[in-house]
Amino acid sequence: GMTSVLMSAIGLPVCLSRAPQPTSPPASRLASKSHGSVKRLRKMSVKGATPKPEPEPEQVIKNYTEELKVPPDEDCIICMEKLSAASGYSDVTDSKAIGSLAV
């Protein structure tokens, strides 16, 4: 192929062989298996499914929100400060106080 032509052009001896083609099962047997199982699954899901009433959006929010009286004693995964400690920009040191040697 083209690779052997290019390789031989720069003076390298080239002997490339083709990889054997993988053998696969007959397409008719494979296709009938997969299609039959897909059809069976679709029929089962349609017959067995009973529509559930949609919950109200407020109820969904209530299910997933919980007010904590005491914050957990864990570290923040981003800044690694205690979650129980107050956070914000007020306690950040002034950039003038940090010298160029500290960087």
Backbone as a printed PyTorch tensor [residue, N CA C, xyz], in Angstrom:
tensor([[[  0.8180,  -1.1820,   0.0000],
         [  0.0000,   0.0000,   0.0000],
         [  0.8640,   1.2480,   0.0000]],

        [[  0.2380,   2.3480,   0.3040],
         [  0.8880,   3.6540,   0.3010],
         [  1.9700,   3.7290,   1.3720]],

        [[  1.7650,   3.0720,   2.5020],
         [  2.7550,   3.1090,   3.5770],
         [  4.0660,   2.4730,   3.1310]],

        [[  3.9800,   1.3430,   2.4480],
         [  5.2110,   0.6840,   2.0010],
         [  5.9340,   1.5200,   0.9610]],

        [[  5.1950,   2.2260,   0.1110],
         [  5.8250,   3.0950,  -0.8830],
         [  6.5700,   4.2190,  -0.1880]],

        [[  5.9420,   4.8360,   0.8060],
         [  6.5760,   5.9370,   1.5170],
         [  7.7810,   5.4670,   2.3220]],

        [[  7.6670,   4.3180,   2.9560],
         [  8.7680,   3.8030,   3.7620],
         [  9.9480,   3.4100,   2.8790]],

        [[  9.6810,   2.8180,   1.7290],
         [ 10.7740,   2.4090,   0.8520],
         [ 11.4320,   3.6170,   0.2010]],

        [[ 10.7200,   4.7250,   0.1070],
         [ 11.2880,   5.9280,  -0.4950],
         [ 12.4030,   6.4990,   0.3640]],

        [[ 12.3560,   6.2690,   1.6720],
         [ 13.4130,   6.7990,   2.5330],
         [ 14.5100,   5.7670,   2.7800]],

        [[ 14.4340,   4.6340,   2.0910],
         [ 15.5080,   3.6570,   2.1430],
         [ 15.3340,   2.5550,   3.1630]],

        [[ 14.1810,   2.4190,   3.7640],
         [ 13.9620,   1.3530,   4.7360],
         [ 13.3520,   0.1450,   4.0400]],

        [[ 13.8650,  -1.0470,   4.3330],
         [ 13.2320,  -2.2350,   3.7530],
         [ 11.8630,  -2.4420,   4.3910]],

        [[ 10.8660,  -2.6730,   3.5750],
         [  9.4950,  -2.7650,   4.0780],
         [  8.8760,  -4.0620,   3.6110]],

        [[  8.2400,  -4.7490,   4.5380],
         [  7.4590,  -5.9320,   4.2070],
         [  6.2200,  -5.8950,   5.0880]],

        [[  5.1810,  -5.2680,   4.6140],
         [  3.9450,  -5.1510,   5.3890],
         [  2.9790,  -6.2430,   4.9810]],

        [[  2.3580,  -6.8500,   5.9540],
         [  1.3430,  -7.8620,   5.6630],
         [  0.0160,  -7.3910,   6.2250]],

        [[ -1.0330,  -7.8940,   5.6600],
         [ -2.3670,  -7.5050,   6.1240],
         [ -2.7740,  -8.3590,   7.3180]],

        [[ -3.5250,  -7.7490,   8.2190],
         [ -4.0380,  -8.4850,   9.3710],
         [ -5.1730,  -9.3800,   8.9040]],

        [[ -5.3070, -10.5710,   9.4870],
         [ -6.4070, -11.4490,   9.0780],
         [ -7.7510, -10.8290,   9.4630]],

        [[ -8.7320, -11.0430,   8.6260],
         [-10.0700, -10.5220,   8.8900],
         [-10.6960, -11.3060,  10.0420]],

        [[-11.2960, -10.6130,  11.0160],
         [-11.9300, -11.3320,  12.1270],
         [-13.1630, -12.0800,  11.6360]],

        [[-13.3350, -13.2690,  12.1890],
         [-14.5140, -14.0470,  11.8170],
         [-15.6390, -13.6790,  12.7500]],

        [[-16.8150, -13.5240,  12.2000],
         [-17.9760, -13.1630,  13.0090],
         [-19.0780, -14.1710,  12.7530]],

        [[-20.0250, -14.2900,  13.6980],
         [-21.1300, -15.2240,  13.4830],
         [-21.9780, -14.7510,  12.3060]],

        [[-22.7180, -15.6470,  11.6970],
         [-23.5750, -15.2400,  10.5780],
         [-24.5030, -14.1000,  10.9830]],

        [[-24.6440, -13.1370,  10.0950],
         [-25.4290, -11.9430,  10.4050],
         [-26.8900, -12.2740,  10.6410]],

        [[-27.4120, -13.2810,   9.9610],
         [-28.8380, -13.5850,  10.1090],
         [-29.1500, -14.0770,  11.5140]],

        [[-28.2740, -14.9040,  12.0920],
         [-28.5240, -15.4180,  13.4380],
         [-28.4190, -14.2880,  14.4680]],

        [[-27.4180, -13.4280,  14.3410],
         [-27.2040, -12.3300,  15.2740],
         [-28.3480, -11.3240,  15.2000]],

        [[-28.7760, -10.9920,  13.9960],
         [-29.8340,  -9.9980,  13.8230],
         [-31.1530, -10.4930,  14.3930]],

        [[-31.4780, -11.7680,  14.1790],
         [-32.7600, -12.2570,  14.6710],
         [-32.7780, -12.2990,  16.1940]],

        [[-31.6390, -12.6010,  16.8170],
         [-31.5870, -12.6240,  18.2770],
         [-31.8160, -11.2430,  18.8640]],

        [[-31.0770, -10.2560,  18.3790],
         [-31.1670,  -8.9310,  18.9830],
         [-32.5280,  -8.3040,  18.7440]],

        [[-33.0780,  -8.4770,  17.5620],
         [-34.3740,  -7.8640,  17.2880],
         [-35.4760,  -8.5120,  18.1130]],

        [[-35.4140,  -9.8250,  18.2750],
         [-36.4430, -10.5050,  19.0470],
         [-36.4450, -10.0640,  20.5020]],

        [[-35.2670,  -9.9080,  21.1000],
         [-35.2110,  -9.5080,  22.5010],
         [-35.6620,  -8.0700,  22.6730]],

        [[-35.3350,  -7.2070,  21.7080],
         [-35.7690,  -5.8130,  21.8040],
         [-37.2780,  -5.7360,  21.7330]],

        [[-37.8720,  -6.4960,  20.8180],
         [-39.3370,  -6.4750,  20.6960],
         [-39.9800,  -6.9910,  21.9740]],

        [[-39.4130,  -8.0660,  22.5500],
         [-39.9740,  -8.6100,  23.7870],
         [-39.9020,  -7.5970,  24.9180]],

        [[-38.7690,  -6.9050,  25.0540],
         [-38.6240,  -5.9190,  26.1210],
         [-39.6000,  -4.7690,  25.9450]],

        [[-39.7960,  -4.3250,  24.7230],
         [-40.7350,  -3.2330,  24.4760],
         [-42.1500,  -3.6450,  24.8550]],

        [[-42.5500,  -4.8640,  24.4780],
         [-43.8980,  -5.3270,  24.8010],
         [-44.0820,  -5.4480,  26.3060]],

        [[-43.0650,  -5.9590,  26.9970],
         [-43.1660,  -6.1250,  28.4440],
         [-43.2870,  -4.7760,  29.1380]],

        [[-42.5000,  -3.7980,  28.7080],
         [-42.5330,  -2.5070,  29.3750],
         [-43.8500,  -1.7920,  29.1280]],

        [[-44.4530,  -1.9710,  27.9720],
         [-45.7240,  -1.3110,  27.6720],
         [-46.8420,  -1.9530,  28.4730]],

        [[-46.8480,  -3.2900,  28.5520],
         [-47.9200,  -3.9760,  29.2730],
         [-47.8240,  -3.7520,  30.7820]],

        [[-46.6220,  -3.8030,  31.3290],
         [-46.4490,  -3.7330,  32.7670],
         [-46.4490,  -2.3260,  33.3310]],

        [[-46.3680,  -1.3340,  32.4840],
         [-46.2640,   0.0460,  32.9680],
         [-47.6400,   0.6010,  33.3030]],

        [[-47.7440,   1.1390,  34.5070],
         [-48.9670,   1.8470,  34.8890],
         [-48.5890,   3.2940,  35.1080]],

        [[-49.2930,   4.2020,  34.4890],
         [-48.9230,   5.6110,  34.6320],
         [-49.1140,   6.0890,  36.0630]],

        [[-48.0650,   6.6990,  36.6110],
         [-48.1330,   7.2390,  37.9680],
         [-48.5260,   8.7040,  37.8800]],

        [[-49.2920,   9.1810,  38.8370],
         [-49.6520,  10.6040,  38.7990],
         [-48.4210,  11.4660,  39.0460]],

        [[-48.3120,  12.5520,  38.3030],
         [-47.1890,  13.4750,  38.4530],
         [-47.3250,  14.2360,  39.7680]],

        [[-46.2680,  14.2600,  40.6020],
         [-46.3450,  15.0290,  41.8460],
         [-46.2580,  16.5260,  41.5540]],

        [[-46.7670,  17.3000,  42.4540],
         [-46.7040,  18.7540,  42.3280],
         [-45.2500,  19.2050,  42.4780]],

        [[-44.8370,  20.2560,  41.7660],
         [-43.4470,  20.7280,  41.8780],
         [-43.0560,  21.1110,  43.3020]],

        [[-43.9770,  21.6940,  44.0450],
         [-43.6710,  22.0730,  45.4270],
         [-43.3740,  20.8430,  46.2790]],

        [[-44.0990,  19.7510,  46.0180],
         [-43.8880,  18.5240,  46.7830],
         [-42.5180,  17.9170,  46.4520]],

        [[-42.1130,  17.9930,  45.1980],
         [-40.8000,  17.4730,  44.8050],
         [-39.7020,  18.2470,  45.5190]],

        [[-39.8380,  19.5650,  45.5730],
         [-38.8420,  20.3990,  46.2510],
         [-38.8070,  20.0780,  47.7360]],

        [[-39.9620,  19.8930,  48.3620],
         [-40.0030,  19.5520,  49.7900],
         [-39.3100,  18.2180,  50.0560]],

        [[-39.4530,  17.2770,  49.1330],
         [-38.8310,  15.9640,  49.3230],
         [-37.3070,  16.0410,  49.3210]],

        [[-36.7410,  17.0030,  48.5970],
         [-35.2950,  17.0650,  48.4510],
         [-34.6350,  18.1920,  49.2310]],

        [[-35.3920,  19.0160,  49.9000],
         [-34.7860,  20.0680,  50.7150],
         [-35.0210,  19.7570,  52.1790]],

        [[-34.0050,  19.9950,  52.9620],
         [-34.0760,  19.7410,  54.3950],
         [-33.2920,  20.8410,  55.0880]],

        [[-33.9350,  21.5150,  56.0200],
         [-33.2640,  22.5970,  56.7330],
         [-32.4830,  22.0100,  57.9020]],

        [[-31.1880,  22.2760,  57.9190],
         [-30.3380,  21.7730,  58.9890],
         [-30.2010,  22.8350,  60.0690]],

        [[-30.4640,  22.4540,  61.3000],
         [-30.3190,  23.3850,  62.4250],
         [-28.8440,  23.5990,  62.7500]],

        [[-28.0430,  22.5330,  62.6620],
         [-26.6100,  22.6040,  62.9490],
         [-25.8690,  22.1400,  61.6920]],

        [[-24.9390,  22.9450,  61.1880],
         [-24.2050,  22.5040,  59.9940],
         [-23.3440,  21.2830,  60.3080]],

        [[-23.1600,  20.4010,  59.3410],
         [-22.3500,  19.2040,  59.5900],
         [-20.8850,  19.5710,  59.8010]],

        [[-20.1960,  18.7540,  60.5910],
         [-18.7840,  18.9990,  60.8830],
         [-17.9430,  18.3800,  59.7650]],

        [[-17.9980,  19.0090,  58.5850],
         [-17.2730,  18.5240,  57.4200],
         [-16.4810,  19.6600,  56.8050]],

        [[-15.5380,  19.2950,  55.9490],
         [-14.7730,  20.2870,  55.2080],
         [-15.4220,  20.5060,  53.8520]],

        [[-15.3220,  21.7340,  53.3610],
         [-15.7930,  22.0640,  52.0210],
         [-14.8920,  21.3510,  51.0220]],

        [[-15.4720,  20.7300,  50.0070],
         [-14.6490,  19.9970,  49.0480],
         [-13.9000,  20.9300,  48.1050]],

        [[-14.2670,  22.2130,  48.0650],
         [-13.5860,  23.1560,  47.1880],
         [-12.4800,  23.8930,  47.9270]],

        [[-12.8160,  24.5530,  49.0440],
         [-11.8190,  25.3800,  49.7350],
         [-11.2300,  24.7020,  50.9680]],

        [[-11.7390,  23.5430,  51.3540],
         [-11.2570,  22.7530,  52.4800],
         [-11.3870,  23.4600,  53.8250]],

        [[-12.3090,  24.4260,  53.9360],
         [-12.5950,  25.0520,  55.2240],
         [-13.7650,  24.3180,  55.8580]],

        [[-13.8690,  24.4250,  57.1780],
         [-14.9730,  23.7960,  57.8870],
         [-16.2890,  24.4170,  57.4310]],

        [[-17.2960,  23.5920,  57.2190],
         [-18.5990,  24.1060,  56.8160],
         [-19.2740,  24.8580,  57.9510]],

        [[-18.9050,  24.5480,  59.1820],
         [-19.5160,  25.2300,  60.3250],
         [-18.9780,  26.6460,  60.4940]],

        [[-17.8310,  26.9730,  59.8810],
         [-17.2500,  28.3120,  59.9890],
         [-17.8970,  29.2410,  58.9710]],

        [[-17.9860,  30.5130,  59.3510],
         [-18.5330,  31.5060,  58.4310],
         [-17.5690,  31.6850,  57.2710]],

        [[-18.1140,  31.8850,  56.0860],
         [-17.2500,  32.0620,  54.9250],
         [-17.5780,  33.3700,  54.2320]],

        [[-16.6500,  33.8370,  53.4400],
         [-16.8590,  35.0680,  52.7030],
         [-15.5350,  35.6970,  52.3570]],

        [[-15.5830,  36.8990,  51.7850],
         [-14.3680,  37.5840,  51.3720],
         [-13.8300,  38.5350,  52.4350]],

        [[-14.5310,  38.7240,  53.5340],
         [-14.1070,  39.6950,  54.5380],
         [-12.8350,  39.2680,  55.2640]],

        [[-12.5610,  37.9840,  55.3730],
         [-11.3850,  37.5340,  56.1120],
         [-10.1750,  37.2910,  55.2060]],

        [[-10.2450,  37.6670,  53.9440],
         [ -9.1290,  37.4900,  53.0230],
         [ -8.0760,  38.5450,  53.3240]],

        [[ -6.8030,  38.1250,  53.3560],
         [ -5.7290,  39.0760,  53.6480],
         [ -5.5490,  40.0350,  52.4880]],

        [[ -5.0790,  41.2220,  52.8070],
         [ -4.8460,  42.2400,  51.7890],
         [ -3.6560,  41.8160,  50.9360]],

        [[ -3.7580,  41.9700,  49.6220],
         [ -2.6970,  41.5150,  48.7250],
         [ -1.4030,  42.2870,  48.9260]],

        [[ -1.4610,  43.5060,  49.5080],
         [ -0.2470,  44.2820,  49.7520],
         [  0.5790,  43.6680,  50.8840]],

        [[ -0.0780,  42.9270,  51.7880],
         [  0.6220,  42.3510,  52.9310],
         [  1.4760,  41.1570,  52.5210]],

        [[  1.1960,  40.5590,  51.3750],
         [  1.9610,  39.4070,  50.9240],
         [  3.1050,  39.9070,  50.0610]],

        [[  4.3050,  39.5760,  50.4650],
         [  5.4820,  40.0300,  49.7330],
         [  5.7320,  39.2050,  48.4870]],

        [[  6.6160,  39.6840,  47.6430],
         [  6.9250,  38.9690,  46.4070],
         [  7.7210,  37.6980,  46.6810]],

        [[  8.3860,  37.6190,  47.8350],
         [  9.1430,  36.4180,  48.1780],
         [  8.2360,  35.2550,  48.5460]],

        [[  7.0210,  35.5410,  48.9950],
         [  6.1000,  34.4850,  49.4010],
         [  5.5060,  33.7720,  48.2020]],

        [[  5.5560,  34.4080,  47.0600],
         [  4.9140,  33.8250,  45.8820],
         [  5.8140,  32.8580,  45.1840]]])
